[in-house]
Amino acid sequence: MSFENWAAFAAASAILLVIPGPTILLVVSYALGQGWRTALPMAVGVALGDFTAMTLSMLGIGALLAASATVFTVLKVIGACYLIYLGVKLFRAGGALKAEPRTDAVSSAKMMAHAWLVTALNPKSITFFVAFLPQFLDRHADFWTQMLVFETTFLALAFANAFGYALIAARARKVVRNPKAIRIFNRTGGTLLVGAGIATMAMRSGN
């Protein structure tokens, strides 16, 4: 795996993670209701949930890699189309971030488990990873090394992102409820998703 490929994956992951989704809404809800103490357990839960979903996705992709180059190519094309669809949908999502404060008293362990469940058991998470990861995988490089590097990178970024969102929600509540800021996140992420999808399609047509 080249450094450029890893850097592209890290940059795309960092930007996409910033875009508010169901997991971030949960993190913000707890932080709005219970303050900064939620940051660590929620971030750990999110990282564990992404680890579960990403590992399942990577193992499935690995099986396809081993089975057939043609099947893997078809998966990349389907994934590119899916990324374009997600990008358009996200771009048109507007600037609403509907996160109501959760004031119910729960332990750190329960908060962590809740974050893990929401992140890991969301079917869209696995579908997204299946569409997203093949764009960066090299069929000629060692799969397990790539899996280790990509997962470590993504999970570190996911932890930092969730932790940061919780701290911001606890300290600067107006920021996470600013429609203009959320709209910028959505449109930036949507544009990047569409761009990634189109770039992949262009590479396939050029081969």
PDB file of C-alpha atoms in Angstrom:
ATOM      1  CA  MET A   1       0.000   0.000   0.000  1.00  0.00           C
ATOM      2  CA  SER A   2       1.356   3.405  -0.976  1.00  0.00           C
ATOM      3  CA  PHE A   3       1.484   6.371   1.388  1.00  0.00           C
ATOM      4  CA  GLU A   4      -0.615   8.356  -1.094  1.00  0.00           C
ATOM      5  CA  ASN A   5      -3.379   5.745  -0.994  1.00  0.00           C
ATOM      6  CA  TRP A   6      -3.364   5.710   2.808  1.00  0.00           C
ATOM      7  CA  ALA A   7      -3.394   9.519   2.948  1.00  0.00           C
ATOM      8  CA  ALA A   8      -6.355   9.650   0.560  1.00  0.00           C
ATOM      9  CA  PHE A   9      -8.225   7.131   2.708  1.00  0.00           C
ATOM     10  CA  ALA A  10      -7.436   9.031   5.921  1.00  0.00           C
ATOM     11  CA  ALA A  11      -8.476  12.374   4.450  1.00  0.00           C
ATOM     12  CA  ALA A  12     -11.731  11.017   3.024  1.00  0.00           C
ATOM     13  CA  SER A  13     -12.543   9.205   6.272  1.00  0.00           C
ATOM     14  CA  ALA A  14     -11.861  12.280   8.417  1.00  0.00           C
ATOM     15  CA  ILE A  15     -14.131  14.482   6.328  1.00  0.00           C
ATOM     16  CA  LEU A  16     -16.914  11.910   6.086  1.00  0.00           C
ATOM     17  CA  LEU A  17     -16.831  11.240   9.828  1.00  0.00           C
ATOM     18  CA  VAL A  18     -17.496  14.905  10.559  1.00  0.00           C
ATOM     19  CA  ILE A  19     -20.839  14.667   8.737  1.00  0.00           C
ATOM     20  CA  PRO A  20     -23.591  14.201  11.364  1.00  0.00           C
ATOM     21  CA  GLY A  21     -25.355  10.846  11.218  1.00  0.00           C
ATOM     22  CA  PRO A  22     -27.351   8.637  13.634  1.00  0.00           C
ATOM     23  CA  THR A  23     -24.289   7.907  15.773  1.00  0.00           C
ATOM     24  CA  ILE A  24     -23.305  11.575  16.092  1.00  0.00           C
ATOM     25  CA  LEU A  25     -26.900  12.510  16.906  1.00  0.00           C
ATOM     26  CA  LEU A  26     -26.775  10.035  19.793  1.00  0.00           C
ATOM     27  CA  VAL A  27     -23.437  11.414  21.008  1.00  0.00           C
ATOM     28  CA  VAL A  28     -24.719  14.981  20.858  1.00  0.00           C
ATOM     29  CA  SER A  29     -27.962  14.045  22.631  1.00  0.00           C
ATOM     30  CA  TYR A  30     -26.106  12.575  25.593  1.00  0.00           C
ATOM     31  CA  ALA A  31     -23.629  15.458  25.705  1.00  0.00           C
ATOM     32  CA  LEU A  32     -26.369  18.093  25.605  1.00  0.00           C
ATOM     33  CA  GLY A  33     -28.179  16.426  28.487  1.00  0.00           C
ATOM     34  CA  GLN A  34     -25.294  15.246  30.670  1.00  0.00           C
ATOM     35  CA  GLY A  35     -22.232  17.280  29.746  1.00  0.00           C
ATOM     36  CA  TRP A  36     -18.604  16.435  29.073  1.00  0.00           C
ATOM     37  CA  ARG A  37     -18.552  13.236  31.169  1.00  0.00           C
ATOM     38  CA  THR A  38     -20.252  11.453  28.270  1.00  0.00           C
ATOM     39  CA  ALA A  39     -17.352  12.096  25.883  1.00  0.00           C
ATOM     40  CA  LEU A  40     -15.090   9.146  26.731  1.00  0.00           C
ATOM     41  CA  PRO A  41     -17.682   6.334  27.028  1.00  0.00           C
ATOM     42  CA  MET A  42     -19.517   7.502  23.924  1.00  0.00           C
ATOM     43  CA  ALA A  43     -16.304   7.757  21.905  1.00  0.00           C
ATOM     44  CA  VAL A  44     -15.228   4.267  22.998  1.00  0.00           C
ATOM     45  CA  GLY A  45     -18.664   2.880  22.116  1.00  0.00           C
ATOM     46  CA  VAL A  46     -18.587   4.491  18.685  1.00  0.00           C
ATOM     47  CA  ALA A  47     -15.093   3.116  17.982  1.00  0.00           C
ATOM     48  CA  LEU A  48     -16.155  -0.393  19.040  1.00  0.00           C
ATOM     49  CA  GLY A  49     -19.270  -0.163  16.875  1.00  0.00           C
ATOM     50  CA  ASP A  50     -17.268   0.944  13.847  1.00  0.00           C
ATOM     51  CA  PHE A  51     -14.769  -1.848  14.545  1.00  0.00           C
ATOM     52  CA  THR A  52     -17.609  -4.395  14.445  1.00  0.00           C
ATOM     53  CA  ALA A  53     -19.199  -3.054  11.264  1.00  0.00           C
ATOM     54  CA  MET A  54     -15.892  -2.451   9.508  1.00  0.00           C
ATOM     55  CA  THR A  55     -14.468  -5.877  10.346  1.00  0.00           C
ATOM     56  CA  LEU A  56     -17.572  -7.646   9.037  1.00  0.00           C
ATOM     57  CA  SER A  57     -17.414  -5.560   5.865  1.00  0.00           C
ATOM     58  CA  MET A  58     -13.690  -6.133   5.341  1.00  0.00           C
ATOM     59  CA  LEU A  59     -14.016  -9.892   5.788  1.00  0.00           C
ATOM     60  CA  GLY A  60     -16.775  -9.965   3.187  1.00  0.00           C
ATOM     61  CA  ILE A  61     -14.715  -7.869   0.800  1.00  0.00           C
ATOM     62  CA  GLY A  62     -11.709 -10.134   1.403  1.00  0.00           C
ATOM     63  CA  ALA A  63     -13.753 -13.160   0.416  1.00  0.00           C
ATOM     64  CA  LEU A  64     -14.765 -11.441  -2.831  1.00  0.00           C
ATOM     65  CA  LEU A  65     -11.144 -10.498  -3.522  1.00  0.00           C
ATOM     66  CA  ALA A  66     -10.105 -14.124  -3.163  1.00  0.00           C
ATOM     67  CA  ALA A  67     -12.989 -15.404  -5.250  1.00  0.00           C
ATOM     68  CA  SER A  68     -12.797 -13.306  -8.389  1.00  0.00           C
ATOM     69  CA  ALA A  69     -11.223 -10.151  -9.770  1.00  0.00           C
ATOM     70  CA  THR A  70     -14.318  -9.615 -11.904  1.00  0.00           C
ATOM     71  CA  VAL A  71     -16.652  -9.815  -8.913  1.00  0.00           C
ATOM     72  CA  PHE A  72     -14.475  -7.336  -7.032  1.00  0.00           C
ATOM     73  CA  THR A  73     -14.559  -4.949 -10.007  1.00  0.00           C
ATOM     74  CA  VAL A  74     -18.346  -5.192 -10.158  1.00  0.00           C
ATOM     75  CA  LEU A  75     -18.483  -4.450  -6.425  1.00  0.00           C
ATOM     76  CA  LYS A  76     -16.377  -1.330  -6.937  1.00  0.00           C
ATOM     77  CA  VAL A  77     -18.709  -0.078  -9.682  1.00  0.00           C
ATOM     78  CA  ILE A  78     -21.813  -0.773  -7.585  1.00  0.00           C
ATOM     79  CA  GLY A  79     -20.102   0.879  -4.640  1.00  0.00           C
ATOM     80  CA  ALA A  80     -19.280   3.939  -6.742  1.00  0.00           C
ATOM     81  CA  CYS A  81     -22.914   4.284  -7.776  1.00  0.00           C
ATOM     82  CA  TYR A  82     -23.976   3.944  -4.153  1.00  0.00           C
ATOM     83  CA  LEU A  83     -21.523   6.651  -3.084  1.00  0.00           C
ATOM     84  CA  ILE A  84     -22.965   8.999  -5.713  1.00  0.00           C
ATOM     85  CA  TYR A  85     -26.486   8.256  -4.464  1.00  0.00           C
ATOM     86  CA  LEU A  86     -25.471   8.914  -0.849  1.00  0.00           C
ATOM     87  CA  GLY A  87     -23.700  12.104  -1.876  1.00  0.00           C
ATOM     88  CA  VAL A  88     -26.716  13.543  -3.671  1.00  0.00           C
ATOM     89  CA  LYS A  89     -28.983  12.597  -0.773  1.00  0.00           C
ATOM     90  CA  LEU A  90     -26.623  14.170   1.760  1.00  0.00           C
ATOM     91  CA  PHE A  91     -26.177  17.348  -0.302  1.00  0.00           C
ATOM     92  CA  ARG A  92     -29.936  17.845  -0.295  1.00  0.00           C
ATOM     93  CA  ALA A  93     -30.353  17.075   3.408  1.00  0.00           C
ATOM     94  CA  GLY A  94     -30.378  20.727   4.528  1.00  0.00           C
ATOM     95  CA  GLY A  95     -29.142  21.983   7.873  1.00  0.00           C
ATOM     96  CA  ALA A  96     -31.249  20.292  10.510  1.00  0.00           C
ATOM     97  CA  LEU A  97     -29.576  18.463  13.390  1.00  0.00           C
ATOM     98  CA  LYS A  98     -32.380  17.006  15.462  1.00  0.00           C
ATOM     99  CA  ALA A  99     -30.713  16.001  18.718  1.00  0.00           C
ATOM    100  CA  GLU A 100     -32.760  16.326  21.872  1.00  0.00           C
ATOM    101  CA  PRO A 101     -30.912  16.315  25.231  1.00  0.00           C
ATOM    102  CA  ARG A 102     -30.996  12.937  26.993  1.00  0.00           C
ATOM    103  CA  THR A 103     -31.391  13.617  30.680  1.00  0.00           C
ATOM    104  CA  ASP A 104     -32.010  10.021  31.815  1.00  0.00           C
ATOM    105  CA  ALA A 105     -29.312   9.003  34.294  1.00  0.00           C
ATOM    106  CA  VAL A 106     -27.326   6.063  32.916  1.00  0.00           C
ATOM    107  CA  SER A 107     -23.911   4.647  33.727  1.00  0.00           C
ATOM    108  CA  SER A 108     -20.867   5.077  31.517  1.00  0.00           C
ATOM    109  CA  ALA A 109     -21.055   1.378  30.615  1.00  0.00           C
ATOM    110  CA  LYS A 110     -24.636   1.731  29.410  1.00  0.00           C
ATOM    111  CA  MET A 111     -23.777   4.825  27.374  1.00  0.00           C
ATOM    112  CA  MET A 112     -20.889   2.943  25.764  1.00  0.00           C
ATOM    113  CA  ALA A 113     -23.108  -0.057  24.990  1.00  0.00           C
ATOM    114  CA  HIS A 114     -25.782   2.205  23.512  1.00  0.00           C
ATOM    115  CA  ALA A 115     -23.241   3.892  21.227  1.00  0.00           C
ATOM    116  CA  TRP A 116     -21.858   0.483  20.193  1.00  0.00           C
ATOM    117  CA  LEU A 117     -25.313  -0.879  19.352  1.00  0.00           C
ATOM    118  CA  VAL A 118     -26.394   2.152  17.340  1.00  0.00           C
ATOM    119  CA  THR A 119     -23.130   2.171  15.380  1.00  0.00           C
ATOM    120  CA  ALA A 120     -22.588  -1.559  14.852  1.00  0.00           C
ATOM    121  CA  LEU A 121     -26.155  -2.688  14.216  1.00  0.00           C
ATOM    122  CA  ASN A 122     -27.039   0.028  11.727  1.00  0.00           C
ATOM    123  CA  PRO A 123     -27.321  -1.812   8.367  1.00  0.00           C
ATOM    124  CA  LYS A 124     -26.272   1.380   6.598  1.00  0.00           C
ATOM    125  CA  SER A 125     -22.873   1.235   8.333  1.00  0.00           C
ATOM    126  CA  ILE A 126     -21.953  -2.114   6.806  1.00  0.00           C
ATOM    127  CA  THR A 127     -23.398  -1.116   3.436  1.00  0.00           C
ATOM    128  CA  PHE A 128     -21.361   2.081   3.511  1.00  0.00           C
ATOM    129  CA  PHE A 129     -18.117   0.290   4.348  1.00  0.00           C
ATOM    130  CA  VAL A 130     -18.698  -2.246   1.567  1.00  0.00           C
ATOM    131  CA  ALA A 131     -19.124   0.649  -0.876  1.00  0.00           C
ATOM    132  CA  PHE A 132     -16.368   2.869   0.537  1.00  0.00           C
ATOM    133  CA  LEU A 133     -13.461   0.549   1.309  1.00  0.00           C
ATOM    134  CA  PRO A 134     -12.975  -1.121  -2.111  1.00  0.00           C
ATOM    135  CA  GLN A 135     -12.174   2.291  -3.592  1.00  0.00           C
ATOM    136  CA  PHE A 136      -8.882   2.254  -1.635  1.00  0.00           C
ATOM    137  CA  LEU A 137      -7.977  -1.433  -1.600  1.00  0.00           C
ATOM    138  CA  ASP A 138      -5.135  -2.704  -3.769  1.00  0.00           C
ATOM    139  CA  ARG A 139      -5.790  -6.209  -5.084  1.00  0.00           C
ATOM    140  CA  HIS A 140      -2.051  -6.800  -5.493  1.00  0.00           C
ATOM    141  CA  ALA A 141      -1.101  -5.848  -1.914  1.00  0.00           C
ATOM    142  CA  ASP A 142      -1.485  -8.007   1.184  1.00  0.00           C
ATOM    143  CA  PHE A 143      -5.137  -7.846   2.226  1.00  0.00           C
ATOM    144  CA  TRP A 144      -4.585  -8.387   5.972  1.00  0.00           C
ATOM    145  CA  THR A 145      -2.015  -5.611   6.178  1.00  0.00           C
ATOM    146  CA  GLN A 146      -4.408  -3.247   4.422  1.00  0.00           C
ATOM    147  CA  MET A 147      -7.222  -4.314   6.725  1.00  0.00           C
ATOM    148  CA  LEU A 148      -5.088  -3.602   9.807  1.00  0.00           C
ATOM    149  CA  VAL A 149      -3.941  -0.194   8.555  1.00  0.00           C
ATOM    150  CA  PHE A 150      -7.348   0.956   7.329  1.00  0.00           C
ATOM    151  CA  GLU A 151      -9.194  -0.188  10.441  1.00  0.00           C
ATOM    152  CA  THR A 152      -6.646   1.342  12.821  1.00  0.00           C
ATOM    153  CA  THR A 153      -6.768   4.628  10.933  1.00  0.00           C
ATOM    154  CA  PHE A 154     -10.543   4.780  10.711  1.00  0.00           C
ATOM    155  CA  LEU A 155     -11.138   3.791  14.332  1.00  0.00           C
ATOM    156  CA  ALA A 156      -8.666   6.382  15.638  1.00  0.00           C
ATOM    157  CA  LEU A 157     -10.426   9.044  13.582  1.00  0.00           C
ATOM    158  CA  ALA A 158     -13.887   7.822  14.639  1.00  0.00           C
ATOM    159  CA  PHE A 159     -12.902   7.959  18.318  1.00  0.00           C
ATOM    160  CA  ALA A 160     -11.469  11.477  17.972  1.00  0.00           C
ATOM    161  CA  ASN A 161     -14.510  12.662  16.021  1.00  0.00           C
ATOM    162  CA  ALA A 162     -17.063  11.356  18.541  1.00  0.00           C
ATOM    163  CA  PHE A 163     -15.010  12.658  21.460  1.00  0.00           C
ATOM    164  CA  GLY A 164     -14.768  16.072  19.833  1.00  0.00           C
ATOM    165  CA  TYR A 165     -18.480  16.240  19.059  1.00  0.00           C
ATOM    166  CA  ALA A 166     -19.325  15.380  22.673  1.00  0.00           C
ATOM    167  CA  LEU A 167     -17.025  18.079  24.045  1.00  0.00           C
ATOM    168  CA  ILE A 168     -18.338  20.692  21.612  1.00  0.00           C
ATOM    169  CA  ALA A 169     -21.952  19.790  22.385  1.00  0.00           C
ATOM    170  CA  ALA A 170     -21.267  20.027  26.112  1.00  0.00           C
ATOM    171  CA  ARG A 171     -19.312  23.304  25.936  1.00  0.00           C
ATOM    172  CA  ALA A 172     -20.661  25.132  22.892  1.00  0.00           C
ATOM    173  CA  ARG A 173     -24.203  23.953  22.297  1.00  0.00           C
ATOM    174  CA  LYS A 174     -25.017  26.634  19.732  1.00  0.00           C
ATOM    175  CA  VAL A 175     -22.404  25.261  17.355  1.00  0.00           C
ATOM    176  CA  VAL A 176     -23.974  21.808  16.949  1.00  0.00           C
ATOM    177  CA  ARG A 177     -27.395  23.410  16.528  1.00  0.00           C
ATOM    178  CA  ASN A 178     -26.292  25.928  13.920  1.00  0.00           C
ATOM    179  CA  PRO A 179     -28.162  25.098  10.682  1.00  0.00           C
ATOM    180  CA  LYS A 180     -25.567  26.925   8.581  1.00  0.00           C
ATOM    181  CA  ALA A 181     -22.700  24.838   9.991  1.00  0.00           C
ATOM    182  CA  ILE A 182     -24.603  21.565   9.526  1.00  0.00           C
ATOM    183  CA  ARG A 183     -25.549  22.557   5.975  1.00  0.00           C
ATOM    184  CA  ILE A 184     -21.876  23.174   5.169  1.00  0.00           C
ATOM    185  CA  PHE A 185     -20.952  19.743   6.595  1.00  0.00           C
ATOM    186  CA  ASN A 186     -23.675  18.051   4.576  1.00  0.00           C
ATOM    187  CA  ARG A 187     -22.871  19.776   1.297  1.00  0.00           C
ATOM    188  CA  THR A 188     -19.134  19.257   1.673  1.00  0.00           C
ATOM    189  CA  GLY A 189     -19.579  15.584   2.486  1.00  0.00           C
ATOM    190  CA  GLY A 190     -22.145  15.118  -0.278  1.00  0.00           C
ATOM    191  CA  THR A 191     -19.828  16.688  -2.845  1.00  0.00           C
ATOM    192  CA  LEU A 192     -16.925  14.472  -1.729  1.00  0.00           C
ATOM    193  CA  LEU A 193     -19.045  11.324  -1.912  1.00  0.00           C
ATOM    194  CA  VAL A 194     -20.231  12.159  -5.422  1.00  0.00           C
ATOM    195  CA  GLY A 195     -16.650  12.995  -6.423  1.00  0.00           C
ATOM    196  CA  ALA A 196     -15.357   9.678  -5.066  1.00  0.00           C
ATOM    197  CA  GLY A 197     -18.041   7.798  -6.947  1.00  0.00           C
ATOM    198  CA  ILE A 198     -17.404   9.618 -10.236  1.00  0.00           C
ATOM    199  CA  ALA A 199     -13.607   9.201  -9.883  1.00  0.00           C
ATOM    200  CA  THR A 200     -14.006   5.453  -9.443  1.00  0.00           C
ATOM    201  CA  MET A 201     -16.305   5.201 -12.466  1.00  0.00           C
ATOM    202  CA  ALA A 202     -13.806   7.210 -14.529  1.00  0.00           C
ATOM    203  CA  MET A 203     -10.937   4.924 -13.533  1.00  0.00           C
ATOM    204  CA  ARG A 204     -12.940   1.837 -14.491  1.00  0.00           C
ATOM    205  CA  SER A 205     -13.891   3.262 -17.914  1.00  0.00           C
ATOM    206  CA  GLY A 206     -10.267   4.196 -18.552  1.00  0.00           C
ATOM    207  CA  ASN A 207      -8.987   0.644 -18.017  1.00  0.00           C
TER     208      ASN A 207
END
